[in-house]
Short mmCIF file of C-alpha atoms and ligand atoms in Angstrom, two decimals:
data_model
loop_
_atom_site.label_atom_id
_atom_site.label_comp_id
_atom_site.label_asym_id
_atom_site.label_seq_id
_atom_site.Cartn_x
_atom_site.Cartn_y
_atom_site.Cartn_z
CA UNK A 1 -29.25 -8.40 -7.75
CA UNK A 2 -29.60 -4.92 -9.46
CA UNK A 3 -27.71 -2.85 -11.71
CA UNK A 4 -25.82 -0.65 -9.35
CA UNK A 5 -22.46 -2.14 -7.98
CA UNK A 6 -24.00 -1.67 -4.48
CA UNK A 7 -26.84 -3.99 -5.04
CA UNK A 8 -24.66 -6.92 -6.66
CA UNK A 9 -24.52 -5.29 -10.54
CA UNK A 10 -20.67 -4.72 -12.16
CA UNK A 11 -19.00 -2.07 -11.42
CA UNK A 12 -18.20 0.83 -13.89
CA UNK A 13 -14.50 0.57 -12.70
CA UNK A 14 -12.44 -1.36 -10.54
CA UNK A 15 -8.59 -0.22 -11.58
CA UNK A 16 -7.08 2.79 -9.26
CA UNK A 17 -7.19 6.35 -10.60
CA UNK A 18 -3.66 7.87 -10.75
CA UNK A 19 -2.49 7.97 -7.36
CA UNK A 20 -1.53 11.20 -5.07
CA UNK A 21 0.80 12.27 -4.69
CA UNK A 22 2.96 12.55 -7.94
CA UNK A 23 6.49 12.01 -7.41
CA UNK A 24 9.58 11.54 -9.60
CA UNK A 25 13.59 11.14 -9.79
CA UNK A 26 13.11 15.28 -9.78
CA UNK A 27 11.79 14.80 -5.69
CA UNK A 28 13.97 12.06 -4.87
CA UNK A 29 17.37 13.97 -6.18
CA UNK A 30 15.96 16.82 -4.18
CA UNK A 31 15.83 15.36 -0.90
CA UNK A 32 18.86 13.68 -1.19
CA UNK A 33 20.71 16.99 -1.80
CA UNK A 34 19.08 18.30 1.57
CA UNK A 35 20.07 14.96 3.26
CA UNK A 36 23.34 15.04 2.15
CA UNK A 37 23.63 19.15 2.97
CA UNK A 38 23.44 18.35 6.69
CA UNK A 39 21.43 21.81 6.47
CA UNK A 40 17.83 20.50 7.13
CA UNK A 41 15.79 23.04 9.48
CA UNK A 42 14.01 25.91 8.92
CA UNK A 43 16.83 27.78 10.62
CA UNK A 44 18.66 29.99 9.57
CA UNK A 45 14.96 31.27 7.96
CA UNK A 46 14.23 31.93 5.68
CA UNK A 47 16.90 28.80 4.65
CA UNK A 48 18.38 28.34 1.51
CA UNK A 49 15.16 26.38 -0.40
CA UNK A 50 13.20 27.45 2.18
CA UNK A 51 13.66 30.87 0.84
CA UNK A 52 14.02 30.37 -3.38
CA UNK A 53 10.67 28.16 -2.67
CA UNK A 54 9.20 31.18 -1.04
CA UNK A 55 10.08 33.45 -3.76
CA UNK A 56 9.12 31.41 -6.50
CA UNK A 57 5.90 31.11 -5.35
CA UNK A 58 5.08 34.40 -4.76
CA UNK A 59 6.42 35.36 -8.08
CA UNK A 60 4.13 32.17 -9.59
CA UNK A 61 1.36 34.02 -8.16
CA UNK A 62 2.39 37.64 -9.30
CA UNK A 63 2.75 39.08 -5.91
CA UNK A 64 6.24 40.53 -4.74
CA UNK A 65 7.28 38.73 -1.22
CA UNK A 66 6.35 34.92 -0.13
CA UNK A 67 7.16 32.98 3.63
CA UNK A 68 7.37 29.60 3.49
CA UNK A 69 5.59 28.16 6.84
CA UNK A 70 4.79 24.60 8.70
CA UNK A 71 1.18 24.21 7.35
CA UNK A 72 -1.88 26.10 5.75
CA UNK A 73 -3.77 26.45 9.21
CA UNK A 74 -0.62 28.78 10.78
CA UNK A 75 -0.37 30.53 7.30
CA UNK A 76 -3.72 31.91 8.26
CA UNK A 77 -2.46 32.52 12.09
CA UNK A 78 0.45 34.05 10.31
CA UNK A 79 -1.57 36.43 8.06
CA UNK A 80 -3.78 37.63 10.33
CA UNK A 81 -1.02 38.45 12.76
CA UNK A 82 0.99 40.17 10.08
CA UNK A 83 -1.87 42.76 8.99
CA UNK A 84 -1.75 43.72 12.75
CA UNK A 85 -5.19 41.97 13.94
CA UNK A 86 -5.90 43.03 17.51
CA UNK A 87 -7.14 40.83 20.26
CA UNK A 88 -11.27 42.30 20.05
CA UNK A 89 -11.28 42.96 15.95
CA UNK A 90 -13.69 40.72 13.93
CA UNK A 91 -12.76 38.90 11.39
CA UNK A 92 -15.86 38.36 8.65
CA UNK A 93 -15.39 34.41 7.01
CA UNK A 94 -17.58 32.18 5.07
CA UNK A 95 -19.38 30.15 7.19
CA UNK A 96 -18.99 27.27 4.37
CA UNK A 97 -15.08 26.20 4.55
CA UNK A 98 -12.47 24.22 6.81
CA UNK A 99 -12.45 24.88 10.28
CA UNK A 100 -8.84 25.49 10.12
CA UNK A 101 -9.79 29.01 7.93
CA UNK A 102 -11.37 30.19 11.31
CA UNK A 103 -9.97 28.58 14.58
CA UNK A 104 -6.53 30.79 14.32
CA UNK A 105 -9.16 33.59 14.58
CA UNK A 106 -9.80 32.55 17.85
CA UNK A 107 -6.20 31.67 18.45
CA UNK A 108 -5.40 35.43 18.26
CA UNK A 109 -8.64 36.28 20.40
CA UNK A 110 -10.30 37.79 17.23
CA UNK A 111 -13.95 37.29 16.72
CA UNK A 112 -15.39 35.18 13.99
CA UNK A 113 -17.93 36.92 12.00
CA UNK A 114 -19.91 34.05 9.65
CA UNK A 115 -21.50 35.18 6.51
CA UNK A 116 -23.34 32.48 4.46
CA UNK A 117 -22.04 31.49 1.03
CA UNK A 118 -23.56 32.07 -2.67
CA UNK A 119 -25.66 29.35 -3.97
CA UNK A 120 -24.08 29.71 -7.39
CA UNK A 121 -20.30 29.36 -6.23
CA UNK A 122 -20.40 28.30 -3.35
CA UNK A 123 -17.53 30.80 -1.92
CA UNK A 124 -18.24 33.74 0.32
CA UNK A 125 -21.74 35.61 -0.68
CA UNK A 126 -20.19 39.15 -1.48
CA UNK A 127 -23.96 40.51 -1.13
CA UNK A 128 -24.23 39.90 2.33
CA UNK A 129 -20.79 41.46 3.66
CA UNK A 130 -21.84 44.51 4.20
CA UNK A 131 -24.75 43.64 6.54
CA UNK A 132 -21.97 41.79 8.78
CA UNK A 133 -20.02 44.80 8.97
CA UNK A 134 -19.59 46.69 12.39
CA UNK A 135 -16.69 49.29 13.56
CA UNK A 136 -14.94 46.17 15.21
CA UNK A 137 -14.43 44.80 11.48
CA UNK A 138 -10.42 44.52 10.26
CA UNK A 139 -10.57 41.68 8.04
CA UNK A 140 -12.81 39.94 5.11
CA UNK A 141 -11.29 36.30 4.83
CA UNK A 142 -12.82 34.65 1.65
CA UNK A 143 -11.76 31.20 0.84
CA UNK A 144 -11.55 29.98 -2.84
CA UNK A 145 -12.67 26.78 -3.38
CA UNK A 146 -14.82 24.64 -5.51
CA UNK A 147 -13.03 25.35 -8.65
CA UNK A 148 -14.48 29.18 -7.96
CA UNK A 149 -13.46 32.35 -6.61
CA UNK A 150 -14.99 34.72 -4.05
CA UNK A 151 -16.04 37.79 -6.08
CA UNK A 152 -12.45 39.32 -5.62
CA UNK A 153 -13.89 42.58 -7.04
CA UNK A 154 -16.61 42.78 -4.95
CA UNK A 155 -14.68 42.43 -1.80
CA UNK A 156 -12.18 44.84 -2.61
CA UNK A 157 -14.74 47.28 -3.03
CA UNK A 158 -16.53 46.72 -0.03
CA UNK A 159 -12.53 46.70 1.53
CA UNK A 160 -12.04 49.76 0.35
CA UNK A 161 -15.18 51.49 1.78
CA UNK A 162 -14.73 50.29 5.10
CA UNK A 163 -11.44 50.12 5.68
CA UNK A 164 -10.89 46.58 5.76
CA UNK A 165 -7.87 44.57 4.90
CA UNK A 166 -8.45 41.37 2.69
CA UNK A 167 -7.07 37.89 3.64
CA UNK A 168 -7.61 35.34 0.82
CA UNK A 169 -7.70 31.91 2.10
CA UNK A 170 -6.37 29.94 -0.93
CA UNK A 171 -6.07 26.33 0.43
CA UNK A 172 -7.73 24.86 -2.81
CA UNK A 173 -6.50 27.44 -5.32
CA UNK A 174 -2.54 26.79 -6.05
CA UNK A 175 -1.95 28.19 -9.32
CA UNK A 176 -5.79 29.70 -9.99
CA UNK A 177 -5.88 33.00 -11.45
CA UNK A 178 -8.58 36.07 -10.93
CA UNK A 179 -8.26 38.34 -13.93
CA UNK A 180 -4.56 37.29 -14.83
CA UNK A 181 -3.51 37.68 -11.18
CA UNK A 182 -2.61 34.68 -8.94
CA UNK A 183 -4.71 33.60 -6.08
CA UNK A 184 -3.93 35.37 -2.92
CA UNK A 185 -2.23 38.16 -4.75
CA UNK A 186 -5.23 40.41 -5.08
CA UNK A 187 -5.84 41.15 -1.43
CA UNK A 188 -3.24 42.06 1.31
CA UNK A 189 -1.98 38.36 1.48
CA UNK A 190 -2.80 34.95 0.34
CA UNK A 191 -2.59 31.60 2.67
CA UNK A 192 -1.79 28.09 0.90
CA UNK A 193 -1.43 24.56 2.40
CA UNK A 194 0.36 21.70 0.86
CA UNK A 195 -0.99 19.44 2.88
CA UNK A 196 -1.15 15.83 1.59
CA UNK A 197 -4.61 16.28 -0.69
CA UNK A 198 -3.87 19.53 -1.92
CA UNK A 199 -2.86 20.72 -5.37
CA UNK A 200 1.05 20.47 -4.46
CA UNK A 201 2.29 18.86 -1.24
CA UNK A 202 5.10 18.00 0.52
CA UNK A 203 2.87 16.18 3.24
CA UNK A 204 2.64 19.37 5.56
CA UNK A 205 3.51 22.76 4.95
CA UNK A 206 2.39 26.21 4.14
CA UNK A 207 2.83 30.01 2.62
CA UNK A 208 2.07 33.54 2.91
CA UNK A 209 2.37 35.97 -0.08
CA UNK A 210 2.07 39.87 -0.13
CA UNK A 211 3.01 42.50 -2.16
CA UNK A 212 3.44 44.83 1.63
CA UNK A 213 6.89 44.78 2.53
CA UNK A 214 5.40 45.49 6.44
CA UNK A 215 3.02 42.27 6.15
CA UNK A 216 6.05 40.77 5.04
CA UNK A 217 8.06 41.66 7.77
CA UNK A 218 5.81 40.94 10.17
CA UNK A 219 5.13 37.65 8.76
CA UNK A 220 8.81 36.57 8.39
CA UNK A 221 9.28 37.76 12.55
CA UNK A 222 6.28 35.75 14.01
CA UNK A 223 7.31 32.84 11.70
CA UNK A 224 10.89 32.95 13.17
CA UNK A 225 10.17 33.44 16.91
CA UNK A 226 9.98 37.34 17.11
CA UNK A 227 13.37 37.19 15.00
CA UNK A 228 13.89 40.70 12.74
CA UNK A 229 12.66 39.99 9.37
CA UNK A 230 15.27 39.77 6.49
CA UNK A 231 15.27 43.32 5.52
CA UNK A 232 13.78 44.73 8.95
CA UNK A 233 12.54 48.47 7.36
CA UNK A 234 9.91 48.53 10.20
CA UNK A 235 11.17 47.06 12.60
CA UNK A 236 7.87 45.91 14.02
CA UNK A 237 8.75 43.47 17.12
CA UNK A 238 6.29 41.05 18.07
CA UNK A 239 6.45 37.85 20.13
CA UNK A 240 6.63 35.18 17.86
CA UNK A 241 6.94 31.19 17.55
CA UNK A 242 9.13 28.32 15.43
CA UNK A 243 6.75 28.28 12.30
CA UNK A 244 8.92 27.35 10.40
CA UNK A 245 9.40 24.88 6.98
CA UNK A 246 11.54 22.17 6.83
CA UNK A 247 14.28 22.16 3.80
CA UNK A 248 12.74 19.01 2.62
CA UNK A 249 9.42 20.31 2.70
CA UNK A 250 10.80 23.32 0.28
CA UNK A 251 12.84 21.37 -1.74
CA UNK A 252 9.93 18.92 -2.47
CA UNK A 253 7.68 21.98 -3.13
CA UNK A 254 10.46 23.60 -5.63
CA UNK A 255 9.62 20.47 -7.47
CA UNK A 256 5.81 20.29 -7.35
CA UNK A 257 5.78 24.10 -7.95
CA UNK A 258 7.35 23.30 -11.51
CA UNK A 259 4.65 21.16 -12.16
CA UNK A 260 1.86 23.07 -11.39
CA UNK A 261 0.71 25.04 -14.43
CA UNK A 262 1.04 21.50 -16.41
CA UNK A 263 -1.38 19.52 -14.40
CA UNK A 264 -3.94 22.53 -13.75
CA UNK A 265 -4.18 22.17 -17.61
CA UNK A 266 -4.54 18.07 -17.74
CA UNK A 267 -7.27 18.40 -14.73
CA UNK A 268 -8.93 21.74 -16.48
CA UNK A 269 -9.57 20.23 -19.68
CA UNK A 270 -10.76 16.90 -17.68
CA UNK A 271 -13.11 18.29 -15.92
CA UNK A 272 -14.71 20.61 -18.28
CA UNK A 273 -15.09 17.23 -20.26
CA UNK A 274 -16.66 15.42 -17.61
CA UNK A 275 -18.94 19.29 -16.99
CA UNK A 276 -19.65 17.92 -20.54
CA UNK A 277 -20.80 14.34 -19.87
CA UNK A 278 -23.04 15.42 -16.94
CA UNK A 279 -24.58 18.55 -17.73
CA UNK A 280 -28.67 18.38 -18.29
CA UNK A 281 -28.81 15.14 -15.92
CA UNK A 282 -31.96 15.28 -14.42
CA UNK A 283 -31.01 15.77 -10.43
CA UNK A 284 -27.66 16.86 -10.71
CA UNK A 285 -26.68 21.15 -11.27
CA UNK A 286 -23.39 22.72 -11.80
CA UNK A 287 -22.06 25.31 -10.17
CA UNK A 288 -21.27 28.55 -12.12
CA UNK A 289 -18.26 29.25 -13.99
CA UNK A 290 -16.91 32.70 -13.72
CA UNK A 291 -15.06 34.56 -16.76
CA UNK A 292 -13.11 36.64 -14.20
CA UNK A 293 -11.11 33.51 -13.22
CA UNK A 294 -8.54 32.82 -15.83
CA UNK A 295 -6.97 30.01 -14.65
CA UNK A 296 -8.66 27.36 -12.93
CA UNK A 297 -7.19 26.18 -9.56
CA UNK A 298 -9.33 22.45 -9.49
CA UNK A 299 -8.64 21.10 -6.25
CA UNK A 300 -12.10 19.24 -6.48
CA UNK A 301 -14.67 19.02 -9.14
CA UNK A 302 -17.83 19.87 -7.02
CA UNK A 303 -21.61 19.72 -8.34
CA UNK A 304 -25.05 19.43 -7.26
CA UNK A 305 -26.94 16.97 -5.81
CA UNK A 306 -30.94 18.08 -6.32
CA UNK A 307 -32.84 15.71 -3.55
CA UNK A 308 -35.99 16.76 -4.39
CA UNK A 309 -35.51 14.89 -7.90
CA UNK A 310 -34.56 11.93 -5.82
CA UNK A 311 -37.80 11.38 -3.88
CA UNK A 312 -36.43 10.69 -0.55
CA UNK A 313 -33.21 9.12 -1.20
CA UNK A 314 -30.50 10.96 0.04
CA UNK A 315 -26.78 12.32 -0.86
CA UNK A 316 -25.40 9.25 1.07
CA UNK A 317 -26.79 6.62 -0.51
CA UNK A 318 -25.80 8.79 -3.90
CA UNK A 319 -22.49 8.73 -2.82
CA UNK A 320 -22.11 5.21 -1.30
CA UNK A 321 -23.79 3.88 -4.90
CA UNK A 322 -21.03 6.35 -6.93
CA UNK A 323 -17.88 4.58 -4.97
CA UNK A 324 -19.27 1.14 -5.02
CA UNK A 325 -18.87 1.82 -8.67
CA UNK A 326 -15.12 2.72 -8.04
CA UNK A 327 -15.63 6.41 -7.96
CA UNK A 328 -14.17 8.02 -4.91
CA UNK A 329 -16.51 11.29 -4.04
CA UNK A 330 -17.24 12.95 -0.62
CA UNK A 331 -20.35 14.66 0.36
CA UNK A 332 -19.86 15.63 4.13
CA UNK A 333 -16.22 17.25 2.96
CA UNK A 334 -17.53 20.49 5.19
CA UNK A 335 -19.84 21.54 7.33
CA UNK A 336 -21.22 25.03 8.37
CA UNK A 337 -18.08 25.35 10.28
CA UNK A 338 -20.40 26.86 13.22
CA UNK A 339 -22.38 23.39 13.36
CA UNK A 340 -18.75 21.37 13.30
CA UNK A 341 -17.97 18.92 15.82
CA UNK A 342 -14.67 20.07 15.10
CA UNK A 343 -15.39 23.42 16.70
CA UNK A 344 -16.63 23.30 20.21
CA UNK A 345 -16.02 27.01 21.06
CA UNK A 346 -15.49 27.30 25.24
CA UNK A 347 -16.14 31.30 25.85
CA UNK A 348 -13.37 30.57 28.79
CA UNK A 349 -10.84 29.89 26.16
CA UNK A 350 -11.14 33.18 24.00
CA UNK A 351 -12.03 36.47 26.25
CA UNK A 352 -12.79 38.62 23.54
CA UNK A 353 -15.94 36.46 22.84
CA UNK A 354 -17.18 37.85 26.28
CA UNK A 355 -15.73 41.35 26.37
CA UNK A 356 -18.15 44.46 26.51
CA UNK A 357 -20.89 42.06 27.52
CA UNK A 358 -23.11 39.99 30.04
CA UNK A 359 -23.39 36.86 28.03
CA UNK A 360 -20.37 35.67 26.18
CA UNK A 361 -21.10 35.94 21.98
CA UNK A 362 -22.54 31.76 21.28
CA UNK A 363 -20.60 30.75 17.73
CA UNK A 364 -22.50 27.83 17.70
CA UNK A 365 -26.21 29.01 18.14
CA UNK A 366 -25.77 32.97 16.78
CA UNK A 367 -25.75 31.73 12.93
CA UNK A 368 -27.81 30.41 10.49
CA UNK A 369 -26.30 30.41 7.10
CA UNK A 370 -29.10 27.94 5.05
CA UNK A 371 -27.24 27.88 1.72
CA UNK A 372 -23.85 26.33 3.80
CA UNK A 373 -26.03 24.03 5.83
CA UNK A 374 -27.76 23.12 2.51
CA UNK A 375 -24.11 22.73 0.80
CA UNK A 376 -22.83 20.42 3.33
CA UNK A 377 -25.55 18.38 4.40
CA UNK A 378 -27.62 17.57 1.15
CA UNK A 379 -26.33 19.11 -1.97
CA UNK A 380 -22.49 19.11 -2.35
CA UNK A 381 -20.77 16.25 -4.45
CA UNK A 382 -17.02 16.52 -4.26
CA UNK A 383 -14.69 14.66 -6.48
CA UNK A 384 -11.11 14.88 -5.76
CA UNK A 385 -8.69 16.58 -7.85
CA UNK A 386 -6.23 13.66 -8.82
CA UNK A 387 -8.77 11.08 -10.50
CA UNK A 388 -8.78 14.19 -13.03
CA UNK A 389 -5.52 14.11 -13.59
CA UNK A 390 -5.61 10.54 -16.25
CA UNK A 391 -6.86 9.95 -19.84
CA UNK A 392 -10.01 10.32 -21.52
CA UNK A 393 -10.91 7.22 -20.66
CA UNK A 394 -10.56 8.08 -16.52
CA UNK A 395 -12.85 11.03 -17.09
CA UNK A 396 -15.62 8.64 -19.05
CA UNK A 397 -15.38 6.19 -16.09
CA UNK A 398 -16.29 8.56 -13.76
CA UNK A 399 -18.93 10.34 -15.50
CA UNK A 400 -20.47 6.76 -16.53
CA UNK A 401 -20.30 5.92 -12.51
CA UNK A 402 -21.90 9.17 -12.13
CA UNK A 403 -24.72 9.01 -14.94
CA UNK A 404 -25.66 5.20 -14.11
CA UNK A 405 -25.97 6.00 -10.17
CA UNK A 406 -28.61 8.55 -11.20
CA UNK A 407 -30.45 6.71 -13.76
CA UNK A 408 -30.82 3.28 -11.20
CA UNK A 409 -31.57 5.11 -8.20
CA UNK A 410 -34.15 3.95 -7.86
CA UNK A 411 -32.27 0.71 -6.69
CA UNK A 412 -31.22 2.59 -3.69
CA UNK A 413 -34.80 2.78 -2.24
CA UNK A 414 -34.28 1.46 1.41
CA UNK A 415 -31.38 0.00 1.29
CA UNK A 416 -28.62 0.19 4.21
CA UNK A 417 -24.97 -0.50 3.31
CA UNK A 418 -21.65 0.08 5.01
CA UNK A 419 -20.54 2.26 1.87
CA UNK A 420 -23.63 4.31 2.95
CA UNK A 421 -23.26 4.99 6.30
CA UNK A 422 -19.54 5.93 5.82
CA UNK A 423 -20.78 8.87 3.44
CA UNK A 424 -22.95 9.94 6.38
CA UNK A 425 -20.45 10.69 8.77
CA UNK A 426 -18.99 14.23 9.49
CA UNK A 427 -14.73 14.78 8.91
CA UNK A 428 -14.65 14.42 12.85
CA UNK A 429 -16.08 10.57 12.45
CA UNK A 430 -13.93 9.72 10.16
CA UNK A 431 -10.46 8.52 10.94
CA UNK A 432 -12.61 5.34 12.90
CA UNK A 433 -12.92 4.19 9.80
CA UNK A 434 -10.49 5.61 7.20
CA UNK A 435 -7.57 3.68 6.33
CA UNK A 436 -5.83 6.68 5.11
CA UNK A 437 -6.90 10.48 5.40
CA UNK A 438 -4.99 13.22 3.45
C1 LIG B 1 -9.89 25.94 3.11
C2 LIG B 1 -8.75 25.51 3.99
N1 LIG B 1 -8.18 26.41 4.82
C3 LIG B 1 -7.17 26.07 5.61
C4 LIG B 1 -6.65 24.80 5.62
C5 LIG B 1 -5.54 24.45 6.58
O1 LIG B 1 -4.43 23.89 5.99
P1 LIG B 1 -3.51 22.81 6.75
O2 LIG B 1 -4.25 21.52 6.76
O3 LIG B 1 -2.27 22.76 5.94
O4 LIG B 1 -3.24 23.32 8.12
C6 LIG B 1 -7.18 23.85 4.76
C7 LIG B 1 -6.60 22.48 4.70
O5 LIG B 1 -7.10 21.48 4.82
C8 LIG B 1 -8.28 24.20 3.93
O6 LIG B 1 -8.83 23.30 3.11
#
């Protein structure tokens, strides 16, 4: 019997973290005033909460217009489709993020251009845009994540000189702020989920934001089936589809929204305690903290993992040993999304992969991005967002889990264990075993 939890010790915790979602009288009153309303649907769009959620948001964020939408992976569908993305155009992305940030790419017979992401940050590598930069270039799509920001200046430079719009991908950065402005309101539109893990959720659902009333336009038409957009200046007609939000799901998010700046404090000052507790421990390195962020969006605390300091035993069995001790952390959380099980490009599927060209373009085998493959499959450490959201006391629990794992690893030499083999397996793998997946 050793020290660790895993190999028989006590565990540094065995009471739940605060649970996820947060609800209160606020949400229930809310959906019982939809309920009651009859008025449900997304229709007429933008609907009553559909469209004060909308607006709110966008203003929370400091950009002029907002669309409410069904989820985060159609805001991006959405987005692209509203800064007039042609079937053929290439779309540059970090090669490091959820395959839902690329696939409606695809959807829109775009071409996915991967660039590898900066070891420090782990968001888009702004020095190796320009390289990836052809005439068939219309869009730069950073994602945020990791408590970081793609270089926001960088990329609007680089924009600027090439002509490219900017979509910012802001799935883990509700709330975050790049030199006092919100996420997504720095380049020509920002996409959000609020799916169930993310920093506000109503289960499913989704925004735009822009400061362009024409992206706005555009947006608000393809979200409501081709349908003129509210004020309809340009009447730009497109073909569109039933993206719509629920009035539950806006309601609910009216609520969450009002919460937001409260618990991006509680979860801020957490996790710069626990950045406290752990920094120095032989092994582990932090990622860097930029001063052009103001506020910090934390939808996971993510570190490093050095496996050269643990002499052949690997990020899983790190990971396994961590929740044994009641810590619940992901490693495997994504992959180069080019490597993904979750993206098995056909060529048949999207034309413009094969267009001007014998051999249709290979997503799979073109790239090699080694800081992403090094990211997913050795070094990250991801640690959600809600466990930060407790006492003191929470925060020393999961830094002692943390600090003990490295200090007996030792213990881990060898040894094969359910909790181990779970941390090995790839988002894809997953539901066979997971009871419950956000
Ligand atoms: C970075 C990123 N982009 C896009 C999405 C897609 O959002 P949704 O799951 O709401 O479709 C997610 C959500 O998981 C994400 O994490």
């Amino acid at each position: 019997m050793g020290k660790l939890a895993i190999t028989g010790g006590k565990p540094v915790r065995t009471k739940p973290f605060a649970p996820w979602p947060l609800y209160d009288r606020k949400e229930e009153r809310a959906i019982q005033q939809v309920l009651k309303s009859r008025n449900w649907g997304g229709y007429p769009f933008p609907n009553a909460h559909g469209s004060a959620f909308a607006h709110r948001f966008a203003e929370f964020h400091r950009a002029k217009y907002g669309v409410a939408v069904a989820n985060g992976t159609v805001a991006i569908e959405v987005a692209l489709k509203a800064v007039g993305l042609q079937a053929g155009d290439k779309v540059i992305v970090p090669a490091y993020t959820w395959e839902g940030t690329v696939g409606p790419v695809l959807q829109l017979n775009a071409i996915p251009v991967f660039v590898d992401i900066d070891p420090a940050t782990y968001c888009l590598d702004t020095g190796l845009i320009e390289k990836a930069i052809t005439n068939k270039t219309r869009v730069i799509l950073p994602v945020h994540l990791a408590m970081n920001f793609a270089d926001l200046d960088a990329i609007g430079r680089l924009a600027r000189q090439h002509h490219l719009l900017v979509i910012e991908d802001c799935a883990h950065a509700h709330g975050g702020m790049w030199k006092k402005k919100g996420a997504g309101a720095t380049g020509d539109m920002g996409c959000f989920s609020f799916q169930s893990s993310k920093l506000m959720t109503a289960g499913e659902g989704g925004a735009v934001i822009t400061s362009k009333l024409e992206f706005l336009e555009r947006a608000q038409s393809y979200v409501n089936c081709g349908r003129a957009s509210e004020t309809d200046k340009f009447a730009n007609r497109l073909i569109g589809f039933n993206y719509r939000m629920t009035e539950f799901q806006a309601a609910i998010l009216e609520v969450q929204l009002g919460r937001l700046a409260g618990q991006a404090s509680v979860r801020q000052r957490n996790m710069e305690y626990f950045e406290k507790r752990i920094t120095g421990t032989p092994g582990l390195a932090l990622l860097k903290r930029d001063r052009r962020i103001t506020r910090v969006a934390a939808y996971q605390y993510v570190f490093k993992f050095l496996p050269q300091h643990f002499e052949g035993i690997g990020r899983a069995a790190f990971l396994g040993a961590l929740e044994k001790e009641g810590v619940p952390c992901d490693g495997l959380f994504y992959e180069p999304v080019y490597k993904s099980a979750l993206f098995p490009v056909k060529a048949a599927e999207y034309p413009a992969l094969s267009w001007g060209r014998e051999n249709p373009i290979d997503l799979r085998s073109l790239y090699n991005c080694p800081v992403s493959e090094r990211a997913a499959y050795e070094e990250s450490v991801w640690l959600p967002h809600h466990i930060f959201l407790g006492s003191r006391k929470d925060v020393d629990d999961i830094a002692d889990g943390v600090l003990k794992v490295c200090e007996n690893f030792e213990e881990l030499r060898g040894l094969e264990h359910p909790a181990i083999e779970t941390k090995q397996m790839s988002r894809a793998e997953r539901p066979r075993v997971e009871k419950r997946q956000y």
